[in-house]
């Protein structure tokens, strides 16, 4: 049970193919909880084992994922496209969690700068939050580089949603490296909302640069990383670091047949 004096925060996140969005949201949730926020993280993607949330709480919506790397359609855990009833169940569950937690801060990961396919649950959530008393601070959490939009109207729509609903847009990057306007042409319209946070990552024990004497090749979640890992293994003998240990991080979503094939190639 939360302390009456705690600030309550709710984070919505939807990973579609990889797990980076979920990992970043977990890092933010854990950090807020460590700062004595009462945090609820709500995920709409496929469940991922081994998440360490610290003192933050976690709830799973009926999960959806991208059908493939084109991100043009969604499927549920059984490979079926979601119908209206499925979407309604997600929306109702999300709104119920909001009303139960009564957050002072509502954070939407990527939306409205992505996840347009989830507007059927996000817009009702924003409307309910906007009508709440006291009204929570509504904040967008967005990565450094957005997917390229060929239609300028889409970027204008994103900016309009941000202006209508949001108090702040947290951009997880360094503006000296990649300013938001590099991939979002409507940045000037929402510049008063933008707050650069720097990059978000898990904090772990460090060591001197190069102390491990290993070459690390990471495929993130692994769902679409097999060819990267294969290419790295095949290129190893051409590298000036061929004599070092190469450690491939496959990720939890690498297909088993690819994992076995890469193991054979590595040996």
Coordinates of C-alpha atoms in Angstrom, one line a residue:
X1 CA 0.0 0.0 0.0
X2 CA 1.3 3.4 -0.9
X3 CA 2.0 6.2 1.6
X4 CA -0.5 9.0 1.4
X5 CA 2.3 11.5 0.9
X6 CA 3.9 9.6 -2.0
X7 CA 3.7 10.9 -5.6
X8 CA 2.0 8.3 -7.7
X9 CA 3.3 7.7 -11.2
X10 CA 1.8 5.5 -13.9
X11 CA 3.8 4.5 -17.0
X12 CA 2.3 3.0 -20.2
X13 CA 4.6 1.2 -22.5
X14 CA 4.1 -0.9 -25.7
X15 CA 7.0 -2.8 -27.2
X16 CA 6.2 -4.3 -30.6
X17 CA 9.1 -6.4 -31.8
X18 CA 12.2 -5.7 -29.8
X19 CA 12.4 -5.1 -26.0
X20 CA 14.3 -1.8 -25.8
X21 CA 11.2 0.3 -25.1
X22 CA 10.2 -2.0 -22.3
X23 CA 13.7 -2.1 -20.9
X24 CA 13.9 1.7 -20.9
X25 CA 10.5 2.1 -19.2
X26 CA 11.6 -0.4 -16.6
X27 CA 14.7 1.6 -15.9
X28 CA 12.6 4.8 -15.5
X29 CA 10.1 3.0 -13.3
X30 CA 12.8 1.6 -11.1
X31 CA 14.5 4.9 -10.7
X32 CA 11.3 6.7 -9.8
X33 CA 10.5 4.0 -7.2
X34 CA 14.0 4.4 -5.8
X35 CA 13.2 8.2 -5.5
X36 CA 10.2 7.2 -3.3
X37 CA 7.5 7.5 -6.1
X38 CA 4.7 5.0 -6.0
X39 CA 5.1 3.6 -9.5
X40 CA 2.8 1.4 -11.6
X41 CA 4.3 0.2 -15.0
X42 CA 1.6 -1.0 -17.4
X43 CA 2.9 -3.0 -20.4
X44 CA 0.9 -4.0 -23.5
X45 CA 3.6 -6.0 -25.2
X46 CA 4.5 -9.7 -25.0
X47 CA 5.5 -10.7 -21.4
X48 CA 9.2 -10.8 -20.8
X49 CA 10.7 -12.9 -18.1
X50 CA 13.3 -11.7 -15.7
X51 CA 12.3 -8.0 -15.4
X52 CA 13.7 -6.4 -12.3
X53 CA 11.4 -3.6 -11.2
X54 CA 12.8 -2.9 -7.8
X55 CA 10.0 -1.3 -5.8
X56 CA 7.8 -0.5 -8.8
X57 CA 4.6 -2.4 -9.5
X58 CA 3.8 -4.1 -12.8
X59 CA 0.6 -4.9 -14.6
X60 CA 0.2 -6.7 -17.9
X61 CA -2.5 -5.8 -20.5
X62 CA -3.7 -8.4 -22.9
X63 CA -0.6 -8.5 -25.1
X64 CA -0.1 -7.5 -28.7
X65 CA 3.0 -7.5 -30.9
X66 CA 3.9 -6.6 -34.4
X67 CA 3.2 -9.4 -36.9
X68 CA 6.6 -8.7 -38.6
X69 CA 9.3 -6.2 -39.1
X70 CA 7.1 -4.0 -41.3
X71 CA 5.0 -3.0 -38.2
X72 CA 1.9 -2.7 -40.4
X73 CA -0.2 -5.2 -38.5
X74 CA -0.6 -6.4 -34.9
X75 CA -1.2 -9.9 -33.6
X76 CA -2.0 -11.4 -30.1
X77 CA -0.1 -14.1 -28.3
X78 CA -1.9 -16.7 -30.5
X79 CA -1.0 -15.0 -33.8
X80 CA -4.5 -13.6 -34.4
X81 CA -5.2 -10.1 -35.4
X82 CA -7.0 -8.2 -32.6
X83 CA -10.7 -7.6 -33.1
X84 CA -12.9 -4.9 -31.6
X85 CA -13.6 -7.0 -28.5
X86 CA -9.9 -7.6 -27.8
X87 CA -9.1 -3.9 -28.2
X88 CA -12.0 -3.0 -25.9
X89 CA -10.7 -5.4 -23.2
X90 CA -7.3 -3.8 -23.3
X91 CA -8.8 -0.3 -23.2
X92 CA -11.1 -1.1 -20.3
X93 CA -8.3 -2.8 -18.3
X94 CA -6.0 0.2 -18.9
X95 CA -8.7 2.7 -17.7
X96 CA -9.4 0.6 -14.7
X97 CA -5.8 0.5 -13.7
X98 CA -5.6 4.3 -14.1
X99 CA -8.6 4.8 -11.9
X100 CA -7.2 2.4 -9.3
X101 CA -3.8 4.0 -9.1
X102 CA -5.0 7.6 -9.5
X103 CA -1.6 8.9 -10.6
X104 CA -0.2 12.4 -10.1
X105 CA 2.0 11.8 -13.1
X106 CA 1.0 9.8 -16.2
X107 CA 3.8 8.9 -18.6
X108 CA 3.2 7.5 -22.1
X109 CA 6.2 5.8 -23.7
X110 CA 6.5 6.9 -27.4
X111 CA 3.0 8.1 -27.8
X112 CA 2.1 10.4 -29.4
X113 CA 5.3 10.2 -31.4
X114 CA 4.7 6.6 -32.3
X115 CA 2.3 3.8 -31.4
X116 CA -0.5 5.3 -33.5
X117 CA -2.1 1.9 -33.8
X118 CA -3.0 2.2 -30.1
X119 CA -4.9 5.5 -30.3
X120 CA -8.1 3.6 -29.5
X121 CA -6.8 3.1 -25.9
X122 CA -4.5 6.1 -25.6
X123 CA -7.0 8.8 -26.5
X124 CA -9.6 7.5 -24.0
X125 CA -6.8 7.3 -21.4
X126 CA -5.7 10.9 -22.1
X127 CA -9.3 12.1 -21.9
X128 CA -10.0 10.4 -18.6
X129 CA -6.7 11.8 -17.2
X130 CA -7.5 15.3 -18.4
X131 CA -10.9 15.2 -16.7
X132 CA -9.4 13.8 -13.4
X133 CA -9.3 16.1 -10.4
X134 CA -6.7 16.8 -9.5
X135 CA -5.4 16.5 -13.0
X136 CA -2.1 14.6 -13.4
X137 CA 0.9 15.9 -15.2
X138 CA 0.8 14.1 -18.5
X139 CA 4.3 13.4 -19.9
X140 CA 5.6 11.8 -23.1
X141 CA 8.7 9.7 -22.9
X142 CA 10.4 9.4 -26.3
X143 CA 13.6 8.0 -27.7
X144 CA 16.3 10.0 -29.6
X145 CA 15.5 9.0 -33.2
X146 CA 12.0 8.6 -34.5
X147 CA 10.9 6.5 -37.5
X148 CA 11.0 8.5 -40.7
X149 CA 7.6 9.9 -41.7
X150 CA 7.1 10.5 -45.4
X151 CA 3.8 12.2 -44.8
X152 CA 4.2 15.7 -43.2
X153 CA 0.7 15.5 -41.9
X154 CA 1.6 12.7 -39.5
X155 CA 4.2 14.9 -37.8
X156 CA 1.8 17.7 -37.6
X157 CA -0.8 15.3 -36.0
X158 CA 1.8 14.3 -33.4
X159 CA 2.6 17.8 -32.5
X160 CA -1.0 18.7 -32.2
X161 CA -1.6 15.8 -29.8
X162 CA 1.4 16.9 -27.7
X163 CA 0.1 20.5 -27.6
X164 CA -3.4 19.4 -26.6
X165 CA -2.7 16.8 -23.9
X166 CA 0.9 17.0 -22.6
X167 CA 2.7 19.1 -20.1
X168 CA 6.2 17.9 -21.1
X169 CA 8.0 15.7 -23.6
X170 CA 11.0 13.9 -22.2
X171 CA 13.5 13.2 -25.0
X172 CA 16.0 10.6 -24.0
X173 CA 19.0 11.9 -25.8
X174 CA 21.8 14.5 -25.8
X175 CA 20.9 17.5 -28.0
X176 CA 24.6 18.0 -28.7
X177 CA 24.6 14.5 -30.3
X178 CA 21.1 14.1 -31.8
X179 CA 18.7 17.0 -31.4
X180 CA 15.0 16.0 -31.6
X181 CA 14.5 18.1 -34.8
X182 CA 16.8 15.8 -36.7
X183 CA 13.9 13.3 -37.0
X184 CA 10.9 15.3 -35.9
X185 CA 10.3 18.3 -38.3
X186 CA 7.6 19.9 -36.0
X187 CA 10.0 20.3 -33.1
X188 CA 9.7 24.1 -33.1
X189 CA 6.0 23.9 -32.4
X190 CA 6.5 22.0 -29.2
X191 CA 9.9 23.3 -28.1
X192 CA 8.5 24.7 -24.9
X193 CA 7.5 21.2 -23.9
X194 CA 10.8 19.4 -24.6
X195 CA 13.1 18.4 -21.8
X196 CA 16.2 16.5 -22.7
X197 CA 17.1 13.8 -20.1
X198 CA 20.2 12.3 -21.6
X199 CA 20.2 8.6 -22.5
X200 CA 18.5 6.1 -20.2
X201 CA 20.2 2.8 -19.3
X202 CA 20.6 0.4 -16.5
X203 CA 23.3 1.2 -14.0
X204 CA 25.7 -1.6 -13.3
X205 CA 29.2 -2.1 -12.0
X206 CA 31.8 -0.6 -14.3
X207 CA 35.5 -1.2 -14.9
X208 CA 38.4 0.2 -16.8
X209 CA 37.8 0.5 -20.6
X210 CA 38.9 -2.7 -22.3
X211 CA 39.4 -4.6 -19.0
X212 CA 37.4 -7.6 -20.1
X213 CA 39.4 -8.1 -23.3
X214 CA 36.2 -9.2 -25.0
X215 CA 34.4 -8.2 -28.2
X216 CA 30.6 -7.8 -27.4
X217 CA 28.1 -8.2 -30.2
X218 CA 24.5 -7.5 -29.0
X219 CA 21.3 -8.1 -30.9
X220 CA 19.0 -6.5 -28.4
X221 CA 16.0 -8.6 -27.9
X222 CA 17.1 -10.9 -30.7
X223 CA 13.8 -11.0 -32.7
X224 CA 15.4 -9.6 -35.8
X225 CA 19.1 -9.9 -34.9
X226 CA 20.1 -13.3 -36.3
X227 CA 21.8 -12.0 -39.4
X228 CA 23.8 -9.4 -37.5
X229 CA 25.1 -12.1 -35.2
X230 CA 25.9 -14.4 -38.1
X231 CA 27.7 -11.7 -39.9
X232 CA 29.8 -10.8 -36.9
X233 CA 30.9 -14.4 -36.5
X234 CA 31.8 -14.8 -40.1
X235 CA 33.8 -11.5 -40.0
X236 CA 35.7 -12.3 -36.8
X237 CA 38.6 -13.9 -38.6
X238 CA 39.1 -10.7 -40.7
X239 CA 39.2 -8.5 -37.6
X240 CA 42.3 -7.2 -35.8
X241 CA 40.6 -8.5 -32.7
X242 CA 40.3 -12.1 -34.0
X243 CA 42.4 -13.4 -31.1
X244 CA 40.1 -12.0 -28.5
X245 CA 37.1 -13.7 -27.0
X246 CA 33.9 -12.7 -28.9
X247 CA 30.7 -12.8 -26.8
X248 CA 27.4 -12.8 -28.7
X249 CA 24.3 -11.6 -26.7
X250 CA 21.4 -13.3 -28.5
X251 CA 18.5 -11.8 -26.5
X252 CA 15.4 -13.7 -25.3
X253 CA 13.6 -13.5 -28.6
X254 CA 16.1 -15.1 -30.9
X255 CA 14.5 -18.1 -32.6
X256 CA 15.8 -21.4 -31.2
X257 CA 16.9 -22.7 -34.6
X258 CA 19.0 -19.6 -35.1
X259 CA 20.5 -19.9 -31.6
X260 CA 21.6 -23.5 -32.3
X261 CA 23.0 -22.6 -35.7
X262 CA 25.0 -19.7 -34.3
X263 CA 26.4 -22.0 -31.5
X264 CA 27.6 -24.5 -34.2
X265 CA 29.2 -21.6 -36.2
X266 CA 30.9 -20.3 -33.1
X267 CA 32.5 -23.6 -32.3

